[in-house]
Coordinates of C-alpha atoms in Angstrom, one line a residue:
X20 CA 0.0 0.0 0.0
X21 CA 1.4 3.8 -1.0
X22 CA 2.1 5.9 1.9
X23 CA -0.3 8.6 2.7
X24 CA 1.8 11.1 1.9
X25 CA 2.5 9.3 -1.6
X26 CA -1.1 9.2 -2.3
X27 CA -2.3 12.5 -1.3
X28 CA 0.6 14.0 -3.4
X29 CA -1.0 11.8 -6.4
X30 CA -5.0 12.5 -5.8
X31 CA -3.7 16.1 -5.9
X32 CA -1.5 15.8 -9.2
X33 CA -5.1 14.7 -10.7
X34 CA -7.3 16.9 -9.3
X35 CA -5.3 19.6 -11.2
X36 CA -4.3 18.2 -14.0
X37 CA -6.4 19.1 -17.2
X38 CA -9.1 15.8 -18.8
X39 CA -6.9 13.5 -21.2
X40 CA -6.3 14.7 -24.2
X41 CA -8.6 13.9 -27.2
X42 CA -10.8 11.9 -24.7
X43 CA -14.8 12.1 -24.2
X44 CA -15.6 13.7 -20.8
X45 CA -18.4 11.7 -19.0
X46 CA -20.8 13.8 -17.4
X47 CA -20.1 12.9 -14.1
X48 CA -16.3 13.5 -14.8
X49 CA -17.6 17.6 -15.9
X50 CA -19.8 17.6 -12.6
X51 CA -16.4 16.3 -10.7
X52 CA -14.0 19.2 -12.2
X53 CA -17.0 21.5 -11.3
X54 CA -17.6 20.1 -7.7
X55 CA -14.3 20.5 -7.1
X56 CA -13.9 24.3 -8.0
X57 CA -17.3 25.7 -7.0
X58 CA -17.8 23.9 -3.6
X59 CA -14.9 25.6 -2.3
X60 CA -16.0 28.7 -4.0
X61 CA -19.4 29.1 -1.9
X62 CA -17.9 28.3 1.2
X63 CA -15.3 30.9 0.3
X64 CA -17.3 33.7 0.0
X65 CA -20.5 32.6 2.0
X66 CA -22.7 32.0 -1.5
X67 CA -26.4 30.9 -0.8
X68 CA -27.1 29.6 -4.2
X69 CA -25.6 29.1 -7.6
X70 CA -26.1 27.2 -11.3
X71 CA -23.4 26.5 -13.5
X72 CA -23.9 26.3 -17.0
X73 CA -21.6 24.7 -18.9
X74 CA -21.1 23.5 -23.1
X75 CA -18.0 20.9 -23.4
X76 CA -17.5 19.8 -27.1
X77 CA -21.1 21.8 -27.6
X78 CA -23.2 19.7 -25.5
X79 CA -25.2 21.2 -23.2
X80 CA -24.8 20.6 -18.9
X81 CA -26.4 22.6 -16.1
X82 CA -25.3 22.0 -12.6
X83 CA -27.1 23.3 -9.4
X84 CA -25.6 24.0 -5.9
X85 CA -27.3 25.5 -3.0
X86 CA -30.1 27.4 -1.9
X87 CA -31.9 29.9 -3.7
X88 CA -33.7 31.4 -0.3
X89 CA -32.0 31.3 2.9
X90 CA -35.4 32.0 4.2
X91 CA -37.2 29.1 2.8
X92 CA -34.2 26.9 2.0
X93 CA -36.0 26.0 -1.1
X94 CA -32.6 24.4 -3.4
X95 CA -31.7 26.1 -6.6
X96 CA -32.9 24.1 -9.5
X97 CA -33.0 24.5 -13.5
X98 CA -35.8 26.0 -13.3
X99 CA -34.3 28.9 -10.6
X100 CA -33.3 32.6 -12.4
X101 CA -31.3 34.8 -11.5
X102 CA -30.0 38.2 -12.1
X103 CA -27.5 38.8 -14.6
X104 CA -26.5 42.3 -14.1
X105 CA -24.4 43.9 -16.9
X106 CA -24.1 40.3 -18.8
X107 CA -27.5 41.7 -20.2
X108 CA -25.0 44.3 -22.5
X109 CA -24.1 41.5 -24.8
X110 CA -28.0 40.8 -25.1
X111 CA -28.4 45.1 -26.0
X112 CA -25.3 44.5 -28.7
X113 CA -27.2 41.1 -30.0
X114 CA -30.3 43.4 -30.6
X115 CA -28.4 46.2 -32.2
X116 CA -26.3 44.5 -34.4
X117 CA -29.7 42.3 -35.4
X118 CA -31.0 45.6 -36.3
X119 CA -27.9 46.7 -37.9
X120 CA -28.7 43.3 -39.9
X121 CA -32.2 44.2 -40.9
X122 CA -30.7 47.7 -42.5
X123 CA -32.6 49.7 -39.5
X124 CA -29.2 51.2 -38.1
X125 CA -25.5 51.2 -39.4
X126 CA -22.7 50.9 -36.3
X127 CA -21.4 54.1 -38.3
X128 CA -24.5 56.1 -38.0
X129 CA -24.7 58.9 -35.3
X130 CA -26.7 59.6 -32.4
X131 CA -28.4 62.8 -33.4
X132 CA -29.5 60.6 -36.2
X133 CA -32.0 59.0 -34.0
X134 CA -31.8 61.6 -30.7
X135 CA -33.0 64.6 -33.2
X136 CA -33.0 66.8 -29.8
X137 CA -28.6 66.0 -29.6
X138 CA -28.3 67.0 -33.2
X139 CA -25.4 69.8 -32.9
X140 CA -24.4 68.5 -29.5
X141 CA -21.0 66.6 -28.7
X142 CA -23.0 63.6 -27.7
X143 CA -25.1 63.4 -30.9
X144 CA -21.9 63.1 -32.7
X145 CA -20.9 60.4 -31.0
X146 CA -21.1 57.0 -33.4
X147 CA -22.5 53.7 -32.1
X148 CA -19.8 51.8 -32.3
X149 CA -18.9 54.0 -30.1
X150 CA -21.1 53.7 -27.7
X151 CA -21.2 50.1 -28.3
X152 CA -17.6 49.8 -27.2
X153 CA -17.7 52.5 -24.1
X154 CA -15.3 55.0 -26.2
X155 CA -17.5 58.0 -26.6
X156 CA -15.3 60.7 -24.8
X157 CA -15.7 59.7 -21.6
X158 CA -18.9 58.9 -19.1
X159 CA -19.6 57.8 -15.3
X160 CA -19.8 54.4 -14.7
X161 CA -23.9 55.0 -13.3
X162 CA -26.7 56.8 -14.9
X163 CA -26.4 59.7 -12.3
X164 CA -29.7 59.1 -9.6
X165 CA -31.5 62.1 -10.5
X166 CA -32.0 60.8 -14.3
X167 CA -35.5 58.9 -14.0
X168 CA -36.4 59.2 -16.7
X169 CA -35.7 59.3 -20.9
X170 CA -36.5 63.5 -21.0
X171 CA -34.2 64.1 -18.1
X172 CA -31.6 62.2 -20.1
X173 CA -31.6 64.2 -23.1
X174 CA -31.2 67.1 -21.0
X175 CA -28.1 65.7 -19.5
X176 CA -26.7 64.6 -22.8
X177 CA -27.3 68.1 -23.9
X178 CA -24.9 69.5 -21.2
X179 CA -22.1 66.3 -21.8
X180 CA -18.8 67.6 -22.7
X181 CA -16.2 64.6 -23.5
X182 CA -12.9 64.5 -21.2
X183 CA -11.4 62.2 -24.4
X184 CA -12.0 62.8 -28.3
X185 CA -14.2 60.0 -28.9
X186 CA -12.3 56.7 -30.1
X187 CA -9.7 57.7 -27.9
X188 CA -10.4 56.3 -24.4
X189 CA -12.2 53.1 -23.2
X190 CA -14.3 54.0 -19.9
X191 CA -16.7 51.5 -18.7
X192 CA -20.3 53.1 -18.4
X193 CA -23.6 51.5 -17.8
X194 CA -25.0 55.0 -19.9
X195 CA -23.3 54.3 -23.4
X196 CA -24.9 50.6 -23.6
X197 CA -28.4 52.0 -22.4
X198 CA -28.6 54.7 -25.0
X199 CA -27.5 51.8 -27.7
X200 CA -30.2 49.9 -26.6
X201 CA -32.4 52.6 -26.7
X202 CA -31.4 53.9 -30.7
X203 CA -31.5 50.1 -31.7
X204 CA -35.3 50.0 -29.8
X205 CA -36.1 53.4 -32.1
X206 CA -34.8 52.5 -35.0
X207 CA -37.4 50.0 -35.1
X208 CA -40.3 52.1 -33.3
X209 CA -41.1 49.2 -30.9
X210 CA -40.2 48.8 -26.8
X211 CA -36.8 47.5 -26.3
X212 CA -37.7 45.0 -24.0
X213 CA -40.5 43.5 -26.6
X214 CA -37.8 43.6 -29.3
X215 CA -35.7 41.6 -27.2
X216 CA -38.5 39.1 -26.1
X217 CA -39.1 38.5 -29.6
X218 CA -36.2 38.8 -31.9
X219 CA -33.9 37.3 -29.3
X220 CA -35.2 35.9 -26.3
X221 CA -37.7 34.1 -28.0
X222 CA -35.8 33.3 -31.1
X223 CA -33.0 31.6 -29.0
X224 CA -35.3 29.1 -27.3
X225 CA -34.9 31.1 -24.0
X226 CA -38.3 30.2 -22.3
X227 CA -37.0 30.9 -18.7
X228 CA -36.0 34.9 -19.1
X229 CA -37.3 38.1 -18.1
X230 CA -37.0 41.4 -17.8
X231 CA -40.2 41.8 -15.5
X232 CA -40.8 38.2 -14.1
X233 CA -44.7 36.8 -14.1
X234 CA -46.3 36.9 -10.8
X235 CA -46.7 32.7 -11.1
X236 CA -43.1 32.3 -11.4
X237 CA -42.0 34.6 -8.5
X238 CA -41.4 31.4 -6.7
X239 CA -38.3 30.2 -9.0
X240 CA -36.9 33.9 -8.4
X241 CA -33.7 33.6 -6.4
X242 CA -33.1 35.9 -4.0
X243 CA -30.1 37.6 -3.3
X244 CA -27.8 38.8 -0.9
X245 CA -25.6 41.4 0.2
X246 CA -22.3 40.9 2.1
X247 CA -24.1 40.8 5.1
X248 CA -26.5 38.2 3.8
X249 CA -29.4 41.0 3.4
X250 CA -31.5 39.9 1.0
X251 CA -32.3 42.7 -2.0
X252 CA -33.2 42.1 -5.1
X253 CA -32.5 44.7 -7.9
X254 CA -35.1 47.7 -8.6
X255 CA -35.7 49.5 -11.6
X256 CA -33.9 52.3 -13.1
X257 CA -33.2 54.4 -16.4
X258 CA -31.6 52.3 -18.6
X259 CA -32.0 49.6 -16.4
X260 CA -33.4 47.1 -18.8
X261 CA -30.3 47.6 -21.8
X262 CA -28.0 47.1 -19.2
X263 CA -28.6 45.0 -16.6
X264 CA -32.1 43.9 -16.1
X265 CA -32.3 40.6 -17.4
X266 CA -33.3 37.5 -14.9
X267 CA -32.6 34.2 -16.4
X268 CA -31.5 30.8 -15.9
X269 CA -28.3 28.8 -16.4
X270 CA -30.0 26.3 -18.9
X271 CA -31.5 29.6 -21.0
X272 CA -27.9 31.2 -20.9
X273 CA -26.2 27.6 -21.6
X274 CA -28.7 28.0 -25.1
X275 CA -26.9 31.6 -25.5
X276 CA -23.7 30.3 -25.0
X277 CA -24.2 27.6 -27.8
X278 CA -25.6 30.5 -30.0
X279 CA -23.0 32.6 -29.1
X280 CA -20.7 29.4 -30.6
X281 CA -22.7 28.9 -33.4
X282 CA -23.9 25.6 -32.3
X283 CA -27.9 26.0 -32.7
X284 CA -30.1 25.7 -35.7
X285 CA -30.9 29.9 -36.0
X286 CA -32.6 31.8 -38.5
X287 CA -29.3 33.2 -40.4
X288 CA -29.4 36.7 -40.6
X289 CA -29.5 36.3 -36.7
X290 CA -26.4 34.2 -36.2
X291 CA -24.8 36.4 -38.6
X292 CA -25.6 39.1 -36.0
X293 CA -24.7 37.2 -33.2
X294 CA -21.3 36.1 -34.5
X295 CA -20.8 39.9 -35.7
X296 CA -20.9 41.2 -32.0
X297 CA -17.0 39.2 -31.3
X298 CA -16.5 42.0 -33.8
X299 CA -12.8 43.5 -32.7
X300 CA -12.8 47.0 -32.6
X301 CA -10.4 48.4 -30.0
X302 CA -7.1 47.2 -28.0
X303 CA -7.5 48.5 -24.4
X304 CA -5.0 47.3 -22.4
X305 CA -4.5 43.5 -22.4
X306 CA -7.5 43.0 -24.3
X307 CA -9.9 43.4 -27.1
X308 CA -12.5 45.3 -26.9
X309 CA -15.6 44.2 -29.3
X310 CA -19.0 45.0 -29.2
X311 CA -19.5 44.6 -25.4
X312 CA -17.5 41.4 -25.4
X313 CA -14.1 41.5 -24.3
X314 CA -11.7 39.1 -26.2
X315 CA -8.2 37.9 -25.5
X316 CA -6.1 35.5 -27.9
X317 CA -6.5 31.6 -26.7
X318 CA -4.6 30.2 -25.1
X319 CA -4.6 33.0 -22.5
X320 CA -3.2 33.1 -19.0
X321 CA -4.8 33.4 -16.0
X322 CA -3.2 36.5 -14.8
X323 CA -4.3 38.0 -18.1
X324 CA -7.7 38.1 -17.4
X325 CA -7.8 39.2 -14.4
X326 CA -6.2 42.3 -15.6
X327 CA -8.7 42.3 -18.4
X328 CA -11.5 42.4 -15.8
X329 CA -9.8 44.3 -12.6
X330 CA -11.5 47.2 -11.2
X331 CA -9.0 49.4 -13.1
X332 CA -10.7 48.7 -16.1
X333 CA -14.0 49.6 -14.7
X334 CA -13.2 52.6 -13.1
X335 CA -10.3 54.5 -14.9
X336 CA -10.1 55.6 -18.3
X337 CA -8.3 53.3 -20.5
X338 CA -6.3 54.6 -23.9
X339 CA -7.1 52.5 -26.7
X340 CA -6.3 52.3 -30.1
X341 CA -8.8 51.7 -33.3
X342 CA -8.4 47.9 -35.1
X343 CA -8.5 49.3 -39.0
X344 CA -10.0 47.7 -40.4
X345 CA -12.0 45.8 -37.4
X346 CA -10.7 42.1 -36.6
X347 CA -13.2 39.7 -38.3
X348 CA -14.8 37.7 -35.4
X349 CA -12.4 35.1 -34.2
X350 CA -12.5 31.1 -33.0
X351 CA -9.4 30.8 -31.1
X352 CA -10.6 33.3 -28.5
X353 CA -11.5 33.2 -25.0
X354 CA -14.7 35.7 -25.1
X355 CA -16.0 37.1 -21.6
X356 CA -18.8 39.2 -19.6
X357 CA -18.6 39.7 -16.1
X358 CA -22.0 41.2 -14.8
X359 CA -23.1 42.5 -10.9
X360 CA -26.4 43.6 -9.1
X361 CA -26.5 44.4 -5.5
X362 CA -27.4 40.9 -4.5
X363 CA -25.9 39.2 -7.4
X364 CA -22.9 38.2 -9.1
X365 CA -22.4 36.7 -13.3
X366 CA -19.9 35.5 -15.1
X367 CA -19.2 34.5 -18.7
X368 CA -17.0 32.9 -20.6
X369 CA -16.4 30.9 -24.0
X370 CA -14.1 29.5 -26.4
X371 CA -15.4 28.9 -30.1
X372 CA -12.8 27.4 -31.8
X373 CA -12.8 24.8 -28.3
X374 CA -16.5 24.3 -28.8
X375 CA -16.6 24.9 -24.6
X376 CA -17.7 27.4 -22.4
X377 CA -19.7 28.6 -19.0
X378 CA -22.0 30.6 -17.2
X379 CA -21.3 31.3 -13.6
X380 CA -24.6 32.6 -11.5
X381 CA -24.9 33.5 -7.8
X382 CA -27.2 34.9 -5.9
X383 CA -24.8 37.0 -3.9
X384 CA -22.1 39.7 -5.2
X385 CA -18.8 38.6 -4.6
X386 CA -15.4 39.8 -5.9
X387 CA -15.0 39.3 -9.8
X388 CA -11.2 37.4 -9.7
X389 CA -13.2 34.6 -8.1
X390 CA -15.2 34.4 -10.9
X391 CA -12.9 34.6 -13.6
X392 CA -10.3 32.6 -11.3
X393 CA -12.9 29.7 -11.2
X394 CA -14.2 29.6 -14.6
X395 CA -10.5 29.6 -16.2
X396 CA -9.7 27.0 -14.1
X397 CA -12.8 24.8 -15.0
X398 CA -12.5 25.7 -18.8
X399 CA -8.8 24.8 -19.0
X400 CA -9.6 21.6 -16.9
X401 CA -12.2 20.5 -19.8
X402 CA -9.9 21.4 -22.5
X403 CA -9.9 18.4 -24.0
X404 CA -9.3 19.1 -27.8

C-alpha cells in the first residue's frame, strides 16, 4: 500500500491536472471538475445559491448548488433565475447588431440621427460603435440618480462635454450601452424589452428569461444577498433594462452560450448578427475590446484576465487604439462578460474554436477574480481538444 503522503501527493497531481487529451468527458467527470472548483467557491465567499452552465465539445450541462432562499431553503434548481446584471450588454449589442442586420441602423450612423434633440451636440456626434464599445469621450460608470427618466436624459446629454476625443479612451459606463439599446429600440419604433423578447429571447429558445418576471413564477426567483446576507433584489432604473435587467436561468444562458458558438439551428441573418458582435474594434489594455464582449487571444493566462477584468478597467479611463480595419470575429478566442447587481454576481466565458464554455450565477455579489479565477480553471480543466 502507498504511503499517505505518496497518495495524497498523487490525488492532488489529478485533481489539477487538465481531462486527457482527445478523450470524451463523461458527465459525471464535468460535474467532478466542477464540484471540485465551485464547492470551495461558496464556502469561500459565504454563496447561498448558484447554477453553472456549462457547453463541453457543444453539448449542453447545467449544474445546481445551493439554496436559492436562505429563508425558505428551497434548493436552486434548473428552473431557478437569476439576475444577470451587466451580462444583459451583450444581449443590447445582439439586438443592435440584429438591427444593424435588418438595415434599421448602421454601427457608423450617429446619435443625433436618432436623438434629433442632440443633433449639434457633442453627444449626438458620438457613433454607435462608439457607444457600443464604451469610447464616446468619456462617461460615469452610473446613470447619475437624479436621471429617472428618458427626457431628463436628453437634457443631461445636452450638457455632456467629453474629457477624451471620442475613439480615444475606453471607460466602462452603464450610460453608453443604455442609449445603444435605446437607438437600436427606435430605429425600429417598438419597446426595447418587446424587441428583445421576440427577436432574441424568443428566437434563441430562451423560455425561462425576463425582464419583469410573471407573478406565477416569483417562486423560482432567487433571492439575493448582500455581504451581510441582506436579501435585496434589484429595482428599476433608467436604462436599467439595456444594461442590466435581465433574470434568467443557467440552462437559457447555456442555449446563449451555444448560440454565441454557433452551435444552434438559427434563423441566419440572426447568427450572422450574433457572431458579428466578437466584432474586434479596439485594444485597451490587455484585451480586445468588441461589441461589449471582451476578447483575449487563446490560449490566454490566468493573470491576463484578471487584468482584463480588474477594477482598473472599470473605473479608470483606458487609452485605446482603433483595429483598422476591425478584426473579423475570431474562433481561437477566450470571449467574456462579467456582470453584478446588488445581490448578485455573473460571469461568462467561451471559447469557439474549443466548442466549450460557462456561465457562472450567484445569488450573492462577490469579488469578480473569483469568478474569472474559477471559470478559467474549469475551462482549461475540460480542455480536451
Amino acid at each position: 500500500m502507498p504511503k499517505l503522503s505518496t497518495l495524497v501527493a498523487t490525488i492532488l497531481f489529478f485533481a489539477a491536472a487538465p481531462m486527457c487529451q482527445g478523450a470524451a468527458v463523461s458527465q459525471a467527470a464535468i460535474k467532478g471538475v466542477v464540484d471540485s472548483v465551485i464547492t470551495p467557491l461558496m464556502k469561500q465567499n459565504d454563496i447561498p445559491g448558484m447554477a453553472i452552465g456549462l457547453v463541453v465539445d457543444g453539448h449542453p450541462y447545467v449544474f445546481n448548488y445551493g439554496m436559492l432562499s436562505l429563508a425558505t431553503h428551497e434548493p436552486v434548481t434548473d428552473d431557478t433565475f437569476f439576475e444577470l446584471g451587466s451580462v444583459s450588454k451583450t444581449f443590447t449589442a445582439t439586438l443592435t447588431s440584429f438591427a444593424q442586420a435588418n438595415g434599421h441602423l448602421s454601427l457608423a450612423d450617429r446619435v443625433g440621427k436618432f436623438l434629433r434633440s442632440l443633433q449639434g451636440t457633442p453627444f449626438g456626434d458620438v457613433t454607435l460603435l462608439e457607444l457600443g464599445t464604451y469610447t464616446p469621450g468619456g462617461l460615469p460608470l452610473q446613470v447619475p440618480d437624479s436621471i429617472q427618466n428618458d427626457a431628463q436624459l436628453m437634457q443631461y446629454f445636452k450638457g455632456w462635454h467629453p474629457d477624451c476625443v471620442a475613439g480615444a479612451c475606453r471607460t466602462y459606463t452603464n450610460i453608453s450601452i443604455g442609449t445603444l439599446g435605446l437607438i437600436a429600440a427606435k430605429s425600429e419604433g417598438k419597446p426595447f424589452t418587446s424587441l428583445m423578447e421576440q427577436q432574441v429571447f424568443s428566437a434563441l429558445g430562451m423560455r425561462n428569461t425576463w425582464y419583469s418576471v410573471p407573478v406565477g413564477r416569483m417562486p423560482d426567483y432567487a433571492e439575493g444577498y448582500t455581504e451581510t446576507n441582506t436579501p435585496i433584489r434589484m429595482a428599476p432604473g433608467e436604462l436599467g433594462s439595456e444594461t442590466y435587467g435581465i433574470r434568467t436561468s443557467a440552462a437559457d444562458m447555456v442555449r446563449f452560450l451555444q448560440a454565441n458558438m454557433g452551435l444552434l439551428k438559427l434563423d441566419p441573418k440572426l447568427q450572422q448578427a450574433i457572431t458579428a458582435t466578437h466584432t474586434g474594434y479596439f485594444r485597451a489594455g490587455p484585451m480586445i475590446q468588441d461589441l461589449v464582449w471582451e476578447q483575449y487571444p487563446y490560449p490566454v493566462e490566468l493573470e491576463t484576465l484578471l487584468e482584463g477584468n480588474s477594477p482598473k478597467m472599470i473605473f479608470d479611463a483606458t487609452p485605446v487604439t482603433r483595429i483598422t480595419p476591425p478584426l473579423a470575429p475570431q474562433v481561437n478566442v477566450w470571449l467574456n462578460k462579467t456582470g453584478s447587481t446588488n445581490g448578485f454576481g455573473a460571469y461568462i466565458a467561451f471559447i469557439p474554436e474549443k466548442r466549450l464554455g460557462i456561465v457562472i450565477l450567484a445569488n450573492k455579489s462577490y469579488p469578480i477574480k473569483d469568478r474569472v479565477t474559477a471559470a478559467y480553471k474549469i475551462l482549461t480543466r475540460l480542455d480536451t481538444n
